[in-house]
GROMACS .gro file of C-alpha atoms in nm:
model
  488
    1UNK     CA    1  -1.712  -0.693   2.594
    2UNK     CA    2  -1.388  -0.845   2.467
    3UNK     CA    3  -1.236  -0.725   2.140
    4UNK     CA    4  -0.925  -0.724   1.923
    5UNK     CA    5  -0.738  -0.394   1.898
    6UNK     CA    6  -0.636  -0.354   1.535
    7UNK     CA    7  -0.375  -0.094   1.441
    8UNK     CA    8  -0.380   0.039   1.084
    9UNK     CA    9  -0.064   0.243   1.041
   10UNK     CA   10  -0.089   0.436   0.714
   11UNK     CA   11   0.110   0.694   0.524
   12UNK     CA   12  -0.099   0.992   0.636
   13UNK     CA   13  -0.273   0.870   0.950
   14UNK     CA   14  -0.250   0.596   1.208
   15UNK     CA   15  -0.585   0.440   1.295
   16UNK     CA   16  -0.698   0.203   1.564
   17UNK     CA   17  -1.024   0.008   1.579
   18UNK     CA   18  -1.175  -0.237   1.823
   19UNK     CA   19  -1.329  -0.544   1.656
   20UNK     CA   20  -1.574  -0.761   1.848
   21UNK     CA   21  -1.608  -1.139   1.829
   22UNK     CA   22  -1.893  -1.081   1.584
   23UNK     CA   23  -1.658  -0.896   1.352
   24UNK     CA   24  -1.816  -0.559   1.429
   25UNK     CA   25  -1.624  -0.235   1.486
   26UNK     CA   26  -1.707  -0.103   1.833
   27UNK     CA   27  -1.450   0.176   1.865
   28UNK     CA   28  -1.236   0.398   1.644
   29UNK     CA   29  -0.949   0.642   1.682
   30UNK     CA   30  -0.699   0.813   1.453
   31UNK     CA   31  -0.403   1.051   1.460
   32UNK     CA   32  -0.193   1.220   1.190
   33UNK     CA   33   0.158   1.096   1.122
   34UNK     CA   34   0.329   1.381   0.939
   35UNK     CA   35   0.545   1.355   0.631
   36UNK     CA   36   0.835   1.561   0.495
   37UNK     CA   37   0.991   1.619   0.153
   38UNK     CA   38   1.353   1.720   0.220
   39UNK     CA   39   1.447   1.718  -0.151
   40UNK     CA   40   1.259   1.678  -0.479
   41UNK     CA   41   1.149   1.315  -0.498
   42UNK     CA   42   1.248   1.242  -0.136
   43UNK     CA   43   0.971   1.140   0.103
   44UNK     CA   44   1.030   1.046   0.466
   45UNK     CA   45   0.876   1.028   0.812
   46UNK     CA   46   1.000   1.038   1.171
   47UNK     CA   47   0.984   0.684   1.316
   48UNK     CA   48   0.930   0.823   1.668
   49UNK     CA   49   0.639   1.036   1.550
   50UNK     CA   50   0.501   0.738   1.361
   51UNK     CA   51   0.486   0.531   1.678
   52UNK     CA   52   0.354   0.825   1.880
   53UNK     CA   53   0.067   0.858   1.632
   54UNK     CA   54  -0.016   0.491   1.686
   55UNK     CA   55  -0.033   0.548   2.062
   56UNK     CA   56  -0.255   0.854   2.012
   57UNK     CA   57  -0.491   0.660   1.784
   58UNK     CA   58  -0.512   0.377   2.038
   59UNK     CA   59  -0.584   0.621   2.318
   60UNK     CA   60  -0.870   0.780   2.122
   61UNK     CA   61  -1.006   0.437   2.027
   62UNK     CA   62  -1.006   0.306   2.384
   63UNK     CA   63  -1.174   0.622   2.512
   64UNK     CA   64  -1.450   0.571   2.256
   65UNK     CA   65  -1.522   0.224   2.401
   66UNK     CA   66  -1.420   0.235   2.769
   67UNK     CA   67  -1.591  -0.092   2.862
   68UNK     CA   68  -1.404  -0.305   2.609
   69UNK     CA   69  -1.134  -0.548   2.724
   70UNK     CA   70  -0.851  -0.586   2.472
   71UNK     CA   71  -0.792  -0.954   2.411
   72UNK     CA   72  -0.517  -0.919   2.150
   73UNK     CA   73  -0.346  -0.669   1.921
   74UNK     CA   74  -0.322  -0.690   1.541
   75UNK     CA   75  -0.114  -0.478   1.303
   76UNK     CA   76  -0.180  -0.356   0.951
   77UNK     CA   77   0.086  -0.124   0.812
   78UNK     CA   78   0.202   0.087   0.520
   79UNK     CA   79   0.436  -0.124   0.313
   80UNK     CA   80   0.770  -0.073   0.141
   81UNK     CA   81   0.858   0.201   0.391
   82UNK     CA   82   1.167   0.110   0.594
   83UNK     CA   83   1.380   0.231   0.881
   84UNK     CA   84   1.673   0.134   1.106
   85UNK     CA   85   1.730   0.134   1.480
   86UNK     CA   86   1.987   0.039   1.742
   87UNK     CA   87   1.945  -0.325   1.845
   88UNK     CA   88   2.067  -0.254   2.200
   89UNK     CA   89   1.909   0.082   2.287
   90UNK     CA   90   1.610   0.081   2.050
   91UNK     CA   91   1.705   0.431   1.933
   92UNK     CA   92   1.590   0.522   1.583
   93UNK     CA   93   1.897   0.564   1.362
   94UNK     CA   94   1.737   0.710   1.053
   95UNK     CA   95   1.413   0.829   0.901
   96UNK     CA   96   1.135   0.610   0.776
   97UNK     CA   97   1.217   0.618   0.405
   98UNK     CA   98   0.871   0.615   0.249
   99UNK     CA   99   0.741   0.382  -0.018
  100UNK     CA  100   0.682   0.698  -0.222
  101UNK     CA  101   1.047   0.805  -0.201
  102UNK     CA  102   1.254   0.812  -0.520
  103UNK     CA  103   1.594   0.890  -0.365
  104UNK     CA  104   1.745   0.561  -0.482
  105UNK     CA  105   1.631   0.588  -0.845
  106UNK     CA  106   1.990   0.611  -0.971
  107UNK     CA  107   2.091   0.308  -0.761
  108UNK     CA  108   1.811   0.107  -0.922
  109UNK     CA  109   1.915   0.222  -1.267
  110UNK     CA  110   2.271   0.111  -1.193
  111UNK     CA  111   2.151  -0.235  -1.088
  112UNK     CA  112   1.949  -0.261  -1.410
  113UNK     CA  113   2.253  -0.164  -1.618
  114UNK     CA  114   2.456  -0.426  -1.429
  115UNK     CA  115   2.207  -0.688  -1.545
  116UNK     CA  116   2.027  -0.773  -1.218
  117UNK     CA  117   1.668  -0.695  -1.323
  118UNK     CA  118   1.563  -1.039  -1.447
  119UNK     CA  119   1.710  -1.221  -1.149
  120UNK     CA  120   1.554  -0.984  -0.895
  121UNK     CA  121   1.214  -1.018  -1.060
  122UNK     CA  122   1.243  -1.396  -1.077
  123UNK     CA  123   1.318  -1.427  -0.704
  124UNK     CA  124   1.097  -1.150  -0.563
  125UNK     CA  125   0.819  -1.086  -0.815
  126UNK     CA  126   0.916  -0.716  -0.805
  127UNK     CA  127   1.083  -0.479  -1.053
  128UNK     CA  128   1.395  -0.279  -0.978
  129UNK     CA  129   1.225   0.043  -0.875
  130UNK     CA  130   1.300   0.283  -0.587
  131UNK     CA  131   0.953   0.221  -0.446
  132UNK     CA  132   1.076  -0.111  -0.310
  133UNK     CA  133   1.304  -0.140  -0.004
  134UNK     CA  134   1.617  -0.319  -0.130
  135UNK     CA  135   1.802  -0.006  -0.239
  136UNK     CA  136   1.655   0.197   0.049
  137UNK     CA  137   1.797  -0.043   0.307
  138UNK     CA  138   2.138   0.008   0.149
  139UNK     CA  139   2.090   0.386   0.159
  140UNK     CA  140   2.015   0.366   0.533
  141UNK     CA  141   2.315   0.143   0.601
  142UNK     CA  142   2.547   0.386   0.425
  143UNK     CA  143   2.445   0.649   0.681
  144UNK     CA  144   2.455   0.449   1.003
  145UNK     CA  145   2.669   0.581   1.291
  146UNK     CA  146   2.987   0.381   1.341
  147UNK     CA  147   2.992   0.121   1.616
  148UNK     CA  148   2.617   0.067   1.635
  149UNK     CA  149   2.441  -0.270   1.636
  150UNK     CA  150   2.185  -0.210   1.364
  151UNK     CA  151   1.844  -0.359   1.300
  152UNK     CA  152   1.662  -0.304   0.972
  153UNK     CA  153   1.291  -0.339   0.923
  154UNK     CA  154   0.966  -0.258   0.753
  155UNK     CA  155   0.702  -0.062   0.945
  156UNK     CA  156   0.543  -0.373   1.098
  157UNK     CA  157   0.877  -0.479   1.247
  158UNK     CA  158   0.938  -0.127   1.385
  159UNK     CA  159   0.593  -0.128   1.546
  160UNK     CA  160   0.644  -0.474   1.698
  161UNK     CA  161   0.979  -0.354   1.831
  162UNK     CA  162   0.810  -0.055   1.996
  163UNK     CA  163   0.505  -0.245   2.119
  164UNK     CA  164   0.713  -0.518   2.284
  165UNK     CA  165   0.965  -0.285   2.444
  166UNK     CA  166   1.234  -0.397   2.200
  167UNK     CA  167   1.196  -0.767   2.279
  168UNK     CA  168   1.107  -0.890   1.931
  169UNK     CA  169   1.258  -0.835   1.586
  170UNK     CA  170   1.004  -0.997   1.355
  171UNK     CA  171   0.787  -0.923   1.053
  172UNK     CA  172   0.526  -1.113   0.856
  173UNK     CA  173   0.563  -1.282   0.518
  174UNK     CA  174   0.350  -1.027   0.330
  175UNK     CA  175   0.578  -0.740   0.435
  176UNK     CA  176   0.889  -0.949   0.371
  177UNK     CA  177   0.756  -1.022   0.022
  178UNK     CA  178   0.761  -0.648  -0.058
  179UNK     CA  179   1.121  -0.599   0.059
  180UNK     CA  180   1.310  -0.718  -0.253
  181UNK     CA  181   1.526  -0.933  -0.026
  182UNK     CA  182   1.282  -1.225   0.016
  183UNK     CA  183   1.275  -1.531  -0.209
  184UNK     CA  184   0.904  -1.587  -0.276
  185UNK     CA  185   0.926  -1.954  -0.365
  186UNK     CA  186   1.173  -2.048  -0.091
  187UNK     CA  187   0.994  -1.820   0.161
  188UNK     CA  188   1.315  -1.698   0.320
  189UNK     CA  189   1.562  -1.410   0.310
  190UNK     CA  190   1.797  -1.454   0.016
  191UNK     CA  191   2.175  -1.430   0.050
  192UNK     CA  192   2.193  -1.371  -0.325
  193UNK     CA  193   1.958  -1.073  -0.307
  194UNK     CA  194   2.146  -0.941  -0.007
  195UNK     CA  195   2.465  -0.942  -0.215
  196UNK     CA  196   2.294  -0.767  -0.507
  197UNK     CA  197   2.167  -0.484  -0.287
  198UNK     CA  198   2.461  -0.479  -0.045
  199UNK     CA  199   2.247  -0.565   0.258
  200UNK     CA  200   2.348  -0.811   0.532
  201UNK     CA  201   2.035  -1.023   0.571
  202UNK     CA  202   2.134  -1.101   0.932
  203UNK     CA  203   2.012  -0.747   1.014
  204UNK     CA  204   1.661  -0.828   0.895
  205UNK     CA  205   1.376  -0.955   1.116
  206UNK     CA  206   1.260  -1.312   1.156
  207UNK     CA  207   0.974  -1.383   0.914
  208UNK     CA  208   0.652  -1.521   1.066
  209UNK     CA  209   0.314  -1.618   0.928
  210UNK     CA  210   0.063  -1.334   0.901
  211UNK     CA  211  -0.138  -1.497   1.180
  212UNK     CA  212   0.115  -1.582   1.451
  213UNK     CA  213   0.254  -1.491   1.792
  214UNK     CA  214   0.447  -1.165   1.743
  215UNK     CA  215   0.514  -1.110   2.113
  216UNK     CA  216   0.355  -0.937   2.411
  217UNK     CA  217   0.290  -0.569   2.470
  218UNK     CA  218   0.515  -0.379   2.708
  219UNK     CA  219   0.452  -0.018   2.808
  220UNK     CA  220   0.168   0.049   2.562
  221UNK     CA  221  -0.056   0.314   2.726
  222UNK     CA  222  -0.408   0.187   2.794
  223UNK     CA  223  -0.328  -0.176   2.714
  224UNK     CA  224  -0.221  -0.422   2.986
  225UNK     CA  225   0.137  -0.546   2.962
  226UNK     CA  226   0.148  -0.899   2.830
  227UNK     CA  227  -0.138  -0.856   2.582
  228UNK     CA  228  -0.054  -1.082   2.285
  229UNK     CA  229   0.017  -0.942   1.938
  230UNK     CA  230  -0.139  -1.212   1.722
  231UNK     CA  231  -0.124  -1.080   1.365
  232UNK     CA  232   0.074  -0.850   1.138
  233UNK     CA  233   0.023  -0.792   0.767
  234UNK     CA  234   0.074  -0.523   0.503
  235UNK     CA  235  -0.224  -0.292   0.472
  236UNK     CA  236  -0.312  -0.382   0.114
  237UNK     CA  237  -0.301  -0.754   0.191
  238UNK     CA  238  -0.505  -0.693   0.505
  239UNK     CA  239  -0.776  -0.518   0.305
  240UNK     CA  240  -0.797  -0.813   0.066
  241UNK     CA  241  -0.833  -1.048   0.363
  242UNK     CA  242  -1.084  -0.818   0.530
  243UNK     CA  243  -1.312  -0.832   0.227
  244UNK     CA  244  -1.309  -1.211   0.232
  245UNK     CA  245  -1.167  -1.212  -0.122
  246UNK     CA  246  -1.037  -1.566  -0.101
  247UNK     CA  247  -1.119  -1.708  -0.448
  248UNK     CA  248  -0.885  -1.690  -0.751
  249UNK     CA  249  -0.982  -1.385  -0.955
  250UNK     CA  250  -1.130  -1.198  -0.658
  251UNK     CA  251  -0.964  -0.868  -0.589
  252UNK     CA  252  -0.975  -0.525  -0.437
  253UNK     CA  253  -0.868  -0.168  -0.501
  254UNK     CA  254  -0.751   0.031  -0.200
  255UNK     CA  255  -0.773   0.406  -0.257
  256UNK     CA  256  -0.552   0.627  -0.046
  257UNK     CA  257  -0.247   0.847  -0.087
  258UNK     CA  258  -0.152   0.595  -0.353
  259UNK     CA  259  -0.350   0.294  -0.459
  260UNK     CA  260  -0.303  -0.082  -0.457
  261UNK     CA  261  -0.488  -0.323  -0.681
  262UNK     CA  262  -0.466  -0.692  -0.593
  263UNK     CA  263  -0.622  -1.004  -0.745
  264UNK     CA  264  -0.597  -1.353  -0.604
  265UNK     CA  265  -0.400  -1.626  -0.781
  266UNK     CA  266  -0.444  -2.004  -0.767
  267UNK     CA  267  -0.065  -2.047  -0.749
  268UNK     CA  268   0.259  -1.854  -0.798
  269UNK     CA  269   0.269  -1.693  -1.144
  270UNK     CA  270   0.585  -1.503  -1.245
  271UNK     CA  271   0.523  -1.131  -1.303
  272UNK     CA  272   0.513  -0.949  -1.634
  273UNK     CA  273   0.314  -0.670  -1.804
  274UNK     CA  274   0.415  -0.425  -1.532
  275UNK     CA  275   0.233  -0.593  -1.242
  276UNK     CA  276   0.402  -0.771  -0.954
  277UNK     CA  277   0.352  -1.107  -0.789
  278UNK     CA  278   0.336  -1.103  -0.412
  279UNK     CA  279   0.245  -1.304  -0.103
  280UNK     CA  280  -0.111  -1.208  -0.014
  281UNK     CA  281  -0.068  -1.371   0.329
  282UNK     CA  282   0.087  -1.681   0.481
  283UNK     CA  283  -0.100  -1.920   0.711
  284UNK     CA  284   0.036  -2.241   0.860
  285UNK     CA  285   0.361  -2.186   0.670
  286UNK     CA  286   0.177  -2.189   0.334
  287UNK     CA  287   0.179  -1.871   0.123
  288UNK     CA  288  -0.117  -1.752  -0.081
  289UNK     CA  289  -0.016  -1.550  -0.387
  290UNK     CA  290  -0.168  -1.251  -0.564
  291UNK     CA  291  -0.102  -1.011  -0.848
  292UNK     CA  292  -0.054  -0.651  -0.742
  293UNK     CA  293  -0.028  -0.317  -0.915
  294UNK     CA  294   0.092  -0.015  -0.716
  295UNK     CA  295  -0.021   0.335  -0.814
  296UNK     CA  296   0.211   0.593  -0.659
  297UNK     CA  297  -0.026   0.892  -0.654
  298UNK     CA  298  -0.400   0.842  -0.631
  299UNK     CA  299  -0.618   1.048  -0.394
  300UNK     CA  300  -0.318   1.266  -0.302
  301UNK     CA  301  -0.383   1.464  -0.621
  302UNK     CA  302  -0.733   1.565  -0.507
  303UNK     CA  303  -0.650   1.811  -0.224
  304UNK     CA  304  -0.368   1.948  -0.439
  305UNK     CA  305  -0.610   2.031  -0.720
  306UNK     CA  306  -0.871   2.165  -0.479
  307UNK     CA  307  -0.611   2.412  -0.356
  308UNK     CA  308  -0.510   2.510  -0.710
  309UNK     CA  309  -0.872   2.587  -0.797
  310UNK     CA  310  -0.937   2.770  -0.471
  311UNK     CA  311  -1.197   2.517  -0.353
  312UNK     CA  312  -1.274   2.459   0.013
  313UNK     CA  313  -1.211   2.082   0.015
  314UNK     CA  314  -1.201   1.761  -0.186
  315UNK     CA  315  -1.579   1.723  -0.169
  316UNK     CA  316  -1.615   2.055  -0.352
  317UNK     CA  317  -1.363   1.939  -0.613
  318UNK     CA  318  -1.552   1.615  -0.680
  319UNK     CA  319  -1.882   1.802  -0.701
  320UNK     CA  320  -1.730   2.042  -0.956
  321UNK     CA  321  -1.581   1.751  -1.153
  322UNK     CA  322  -1.919   1.579  -1.173
  323UNK     CA  323  -2.063   1.886  -1.349
  324UNK     CA  324  -1.803   1.889  -1.628
  325UNK     CA  325  -1.893   1.863  -1.992
  326UNK     CA  326  -1.720   1.582  -2.184
  327UNK     CA  327  -1.413   1.648  -2.395
  328UNK     CA  328  -1.185   1.801  -2.133
  329UNK     CA  329  -0.807   1.778  -2.095
  330UNK     CA  330  -0.599   1.486  -1.976
  331UNK     CA  331  -0.402   1.477  -1.653
  332UNK     CA  332  -0.124   1.243  -1.537
  333UNK     CA  333  -0.048   1.259  -1.160
  334UNK     CA  334   0.318   1.158  -1.196
  335UNK     CA  335   0.439   1.378  -0.911
  336UNK     CA  336   0.691   1.110  -0.807
  337UNK     CA  337   0.707   0.921  -1.135
  338UNK     CA  338   0.467   0.642  -1.230
  339UNK     CA  339   0.423   0.299  -1.074
  340UNK     CA  340   0.238   0.004  -1.220
  341UNK     CA  341   0.209  -0.088  -1.495
  342UNK     CA  342   0.450   0.171  -1.641
  343UNK     CA  343   0.732   0.186  -1.381
  344UNK     CA  344   0.876   0.511  -1.511
  345UNK     CA  345   1.070   0.716  -1.257
  346UNK     CA  346   1.126   0.997  -1.509
  347UNK     CA  347   0.757   1.057  -1.586
  348UNK     CA  348   0.631   1.398  -1.477
  349UNK     CA  349   0.289   1.530  -1.380
  350UNK     CA  350   0.116   1.729  -1.653
  351UNK     CA  351  -0.209   1.841  -1.812
  352UNK     CA  352  -0.259   1.795  -2.186
  353UNK     CA  353  -0.498   1.931  -2.451
  354UNK     CA  354  -0.583   2.251  -2.264
  355UNK     CA  355  -0.731   2.533  -2.474
  356UNK     CA  356  -0.923   2.859  -2.426
  357UNK     CA  357  -1.249   2.664  -2.393
  358UNK     CA  358  -1.123   2.449  -2.105
  359UNK     CA  359  -1.330   2.507  -1.791
  360UNK     CA  360  -1.251   2.476  -1.421
  361UNK     CA  361  -1.494   2.185  -1.406
  362UNK     CA  362  -1.310   2.004  -1.686
  363UNK     CA  363  -0.978   2.059  -1.510
  364UNK     CA  364  -1.126   1.911  -1.193
  365UNK     CA  365  -1.270   1.618  -1.390
  366UNK     CA  366  -0.935   1.542  -1.551
  367UNK     CA  367  -0.782   1.499  -1.204
  368UNK     CA  368  -1.061   1.275  -1.070
  369UNK     CA  369  -1.054   1.074  -1.395
  370UNK     CA  370  -0.681   1.008  -1.351
  371UNK     CA  371  -0.767   0.782  -1.057
  372UNK     CA  372  -0.992   0.564  -1.274
  373UNK     CA  373  -0.752   0.560  -1.569
  374UNK     CA  374  -0.466   0.426  -1.358
  375UNK     CA  375  -0.688   0.152  -1.213
  376UNK     CA  376  -0.802   0.064  -1.565
  377UNK     CA  377  -0.445   0.019  -1.687
  378UNK     CA  378  -0.348  -0.206  -1.396
  379UNK     CA  379  -0.661  -0.421  -1.428
  380UNK     CA  380  -0.599  -0.455  -1.803
  381UNK     CA  381  -0.242  -0.573  -1.737
  382UNK     CA  382  -0.364  -0.828  -1.482
  383UNK     CA  383  -0.632  -0.960  -1.716
  384UNK     CA  384  -0.377  -0.997  -1.996
  385UNK     CA  385  -0.139  -1.194  -1.776
  386UNK     CA  386  -0.370  -1.421  -1.577
  387UNK     CA  387  -0.590  -1.540  -1.860
  388UNK     CA  388  -0.866  -1.587  -1.601
  389UNK     CA  389  -1.184  -1.398  -1.530
  390UNK     CA  390  -1.195  -1.106  -1.289
  391UNK     CA  391  -1.414  -1.206  -0.993
  392UNK     CA  392  -1.563  -0.996  -0.716
  393UNK     CA  393  -1.383  -0.660  -0.706
  394UNK     CA  394  -1.404  -0.471  -0.377
  395UNK     CA  395  -1.307  -0.109  -0.320
  396UNK     CA  396  -1.193   0.042   0.009
  397UNK     CA  397  -1.018   0.348   0.150
  398UNK     CA  398  -1.159   0.698   0.196
  399UNK     CA  399  -1.225   0.782  -0.174
  400UNK     CA  400  -1.411   0.453  -0.219
  401UNK     CA  401  -1.701   0.602  -0.025
  402UNK     CA  402  -1.764   0.855  -0.304
  403UNK     CA  403  -2.021   0.717  -0.549
  404UNK     CA  404  -1.914   0.943  -0.837
  405UNK     CA  405  -1.548   0.838  -0.819
  406UNK     CA  406  -1.632   0.470  -0.798
  407UNK     CA  407  -1.882   0.496  -1.084
  408UNK     CA  408  -1.600   0.635  -1.300
  409UNK     CA  409  -1.385   0.334  -1.210
  410UNK     CA  410  -1.662   0.084  -1.285
  411UNK     CA  411  -1.737   0.251  -1.618
  412UNK     CA  412  -1.377   0.240  -1.737
  413UNK     CA  413  -1.299  -0.119  -1.638
  414UNK     CA  414  -1.646  -0.237  -1.751
  415UNK     CA  415  -1.688  -0.442  -1.436
  416UNK     CA  416  -1.897  -0.402  -1.120
  417UNK     CA  417  -1.722  -0.278  -0.808
  418UNK     CA  418  -1.838  -0.359  -0.457
  419UNK     CA  419  -1.846  -0.047  -0.242
  420UNK     CA  420  -1.811  -0.139   0.127
  421UNK     CA  421  -1.965   0.087   0.389
  422UNK     CA  422  -1.692   0.031   0.647
  423UNK     CA  423  -1.373   0.203   0.527
  424UNK     CA  424  -1.151   0.014   0.774
  425UNK     CA  425  -1.096  -0.294   0.559
  426UNK     CA  426  -0.726  -0.317   0.644
  427UNK     CA  427  -0.785  -0.302   1.017
  428UNK     CA  428  -1.063  -0.562   0.988
  429UNK     CA  429  -0.836  -0.795   0.792
  430UNK     CA  430  -0.565  -0.774   1.058
  431UNK     CA  431  -0.825  -0.836   1.329
  432UNK     CA  432  -0.961  -1.140   1.146
  433UNK     CA  433  -0.609  -1.285   1.125
  434UNK     CA  434  -0.562  -1.233   1.497
  435UNK     CA  435  -0.897  -1.399   1.551
  436UNK     CA  436  -0.770  -1.704   1.365
  437UNK     CA  437  -0.473  -1.720   1.602
  438UNK     CA  438  -0.705  -1.695   1.902
  439UNK     CA  439  -0.958  -1.943   1.766
  440UNK     CA  440  -1.241  -1.686   1.751
  441UNK     CA  441  -1.301  -1.790   1.391
  442UNK     CA  442  -1.218  -2.140   1.280
  443UNK     CA  443  -1.130  -2.091   0.914
  444UNK     CA  444  -1.152  -1.866   0.608
  445UNK     CA  445  -1.504  -1.984   0.524
  446UNK     CA  446  -1.632  -1.857   0.858
  447UNK     CA  447  -1.455  -1.523   0.806
  448UNK     CA  448  -1.600  -1.490   0.454
  449UNK     CA  449  -1.948  -1.532   0.601
  450UNK     CA  450  -1.912  -1.253   0.858
  451UNK     CA  451  -2.167  -0.976   0.798
  452UNK     CA  452  -2.050  -0.693   0.570
  453UNK     CA  453  -2.249  -0.395   0.446
  454UNK     CA  454  -2.184  -0.328   0.079
  455UNK     CA  455  -2.330  -0.182  -0.238
  456UNK     CA  456  -2.266  -0.298  -0.595
  457UNK     CA  457  -2.194  -0.028  -0.853
  458UNK     CA  458  -2.255  -0.158  -1.205
  459UNK     CA  459  -2.085   0.002  -1.507
  460UNK     CA  460  -2.278   0.258  -1.711
  461UNK     CA  461  -2.227   0.322  -2.084
  462UNK     CA  462  -1.972   0.595  -2.158
  463UNK     CA  463  -1.756   0.688  -2.456
  464UNK     CA  464  -1.458   0.486  -2.334
  465UNK     CA  465  -1.268   0.529  -2.660
  466UNK     CA  466  -1.275   0.909  -2.630
  467UNK     CA  467  -1.174   0.899  -2.264
  468UNK     CA  468  -0.894   0.649  -2.316
  469UNK     CA  469  -0.756   0.837  -2.617
  470UNK     CA  470  -0.726   1.154  -2.407
  471UNK     CA  471  -0.557   0.958  -2.129
  472UNK     CA  472  -0.320   0.781  -2.369
  473UNK     CA  473  -0.214   1.113  -2.521
  474UNK     CA  474  -0.144   1.263  -2.179
  475UNK     CA  475   0.042   0.949  -2.069
  476UNK     CA  476   0.260   0.950  -2.378
  477UNK     CA  477   0.355   1.313  -2.317
  478UNK     CA  478   0.433   1.242  -1.951
  479UNK     CA  479   0.652   0.940  -2.009
  480UNK     CA  480   0.839   1.064  -2.317
  481UNK     CA  481   0.956   1.388  -2.154
  482UNK     CA  482   1.333   1.395  -2.123
  483UNK     CA  483   1.481   1.456  -1.779
  484UNK     CA  484   1.680   1.779  -1.756
  485UNK     CA  485   1.918   1.917  -1.498
  486UNK     CA  486   1.626   2.102  -1.342
  487UNK     CA  487   1.454   1.772  -1.267
  488UNK     CA  488   1.738   1.633  -1.058
   0.00000   0.00000   0.00000
């Protein structure tokens, strides 16, 4: 059997899947990445360990399907995380500065004070926030060893560099669109943005379509040298593509460490209301646009709370939450500030409205509810801006497999969600894009018709006003808190 090897490099784990010509997953593998927090608000990874985890995931995947012949490689990757390496030796010259990292918050504030916010948003569709790479690239450059020939890149470009033995320095348009250095309408790196952030755009990779020739493998264990890499795309974009969400209004929510909500647009629409405009993917040189809202902390709060309550795992936490009586406290998971639609780096995590009658179950429920509340606020901002109807809304990622959590989301947004049985939507999307390059599937219509197992969760009646009032109170307390010296 011939198949596409799809890499899904995430924040916590690297995954690899083998996708057959029928669009079926015939092999899986995964490996942990590792993440460190050297200072409050700082989040980083080791680029060498990141690539090693990819190799380990591929090894496990190929062992699970020993008779499969790899026809091509596809990449889906965590976005807005960036690193630097030596163009001549390939040596990593810094950490992977994570999308979650807030180390450049003061740099972003300075750029806002200098009056750059409106121009940056107009060109990139993104706010001036330390989640995005512009200021992080500058931070890396300020710490480069003297005399080195430097390359800068997002995670997809680092992986292509490693997979091709250093022969290619490229990325795809979806990852470029999240860099804050890419002009969305011109579809090219912007000299003006480079000057704003202090980044020489000559150090950045060549931007290709999401379905394109990214080079040939060299020295990848288990995969023959010369195997083509035929797709690369950011993981959130890949999930949207994997669901076949190709119509304006269609969207998806990816639940993971953080969360990404995307809805398709008929054309480029400038961002406002706290959501961003981005390139969903680019095919044949033509970009497709989408709204996106990025939640910084989503499922990451679940194991934290399970530990606080002395529970064995997240499943036990969700079970306890489901037993809670109504009227519990509010919780805001602003461990690293808040992303869309608030974009508040100074917000802090907190519980509100706790009293002597508050139970462990209600505490657990407040944490699980925080996932749904954040999705609700992003969807509301998108609805207000687009003026169009919300179409099919897919959910993916590990937490999406939990019926209770997804029922809470459906109830709050008052819209059905489509729960997909295969959690590897990002890997499937990357594989489908590679299949387009190879001619396995002729067009998007054929991909949309590929078999997918799913279940529709319809909203149930709940006291939304009570729930949203509790959330709003907690949110107001979180975002109005003044930063003190102890928070630095």
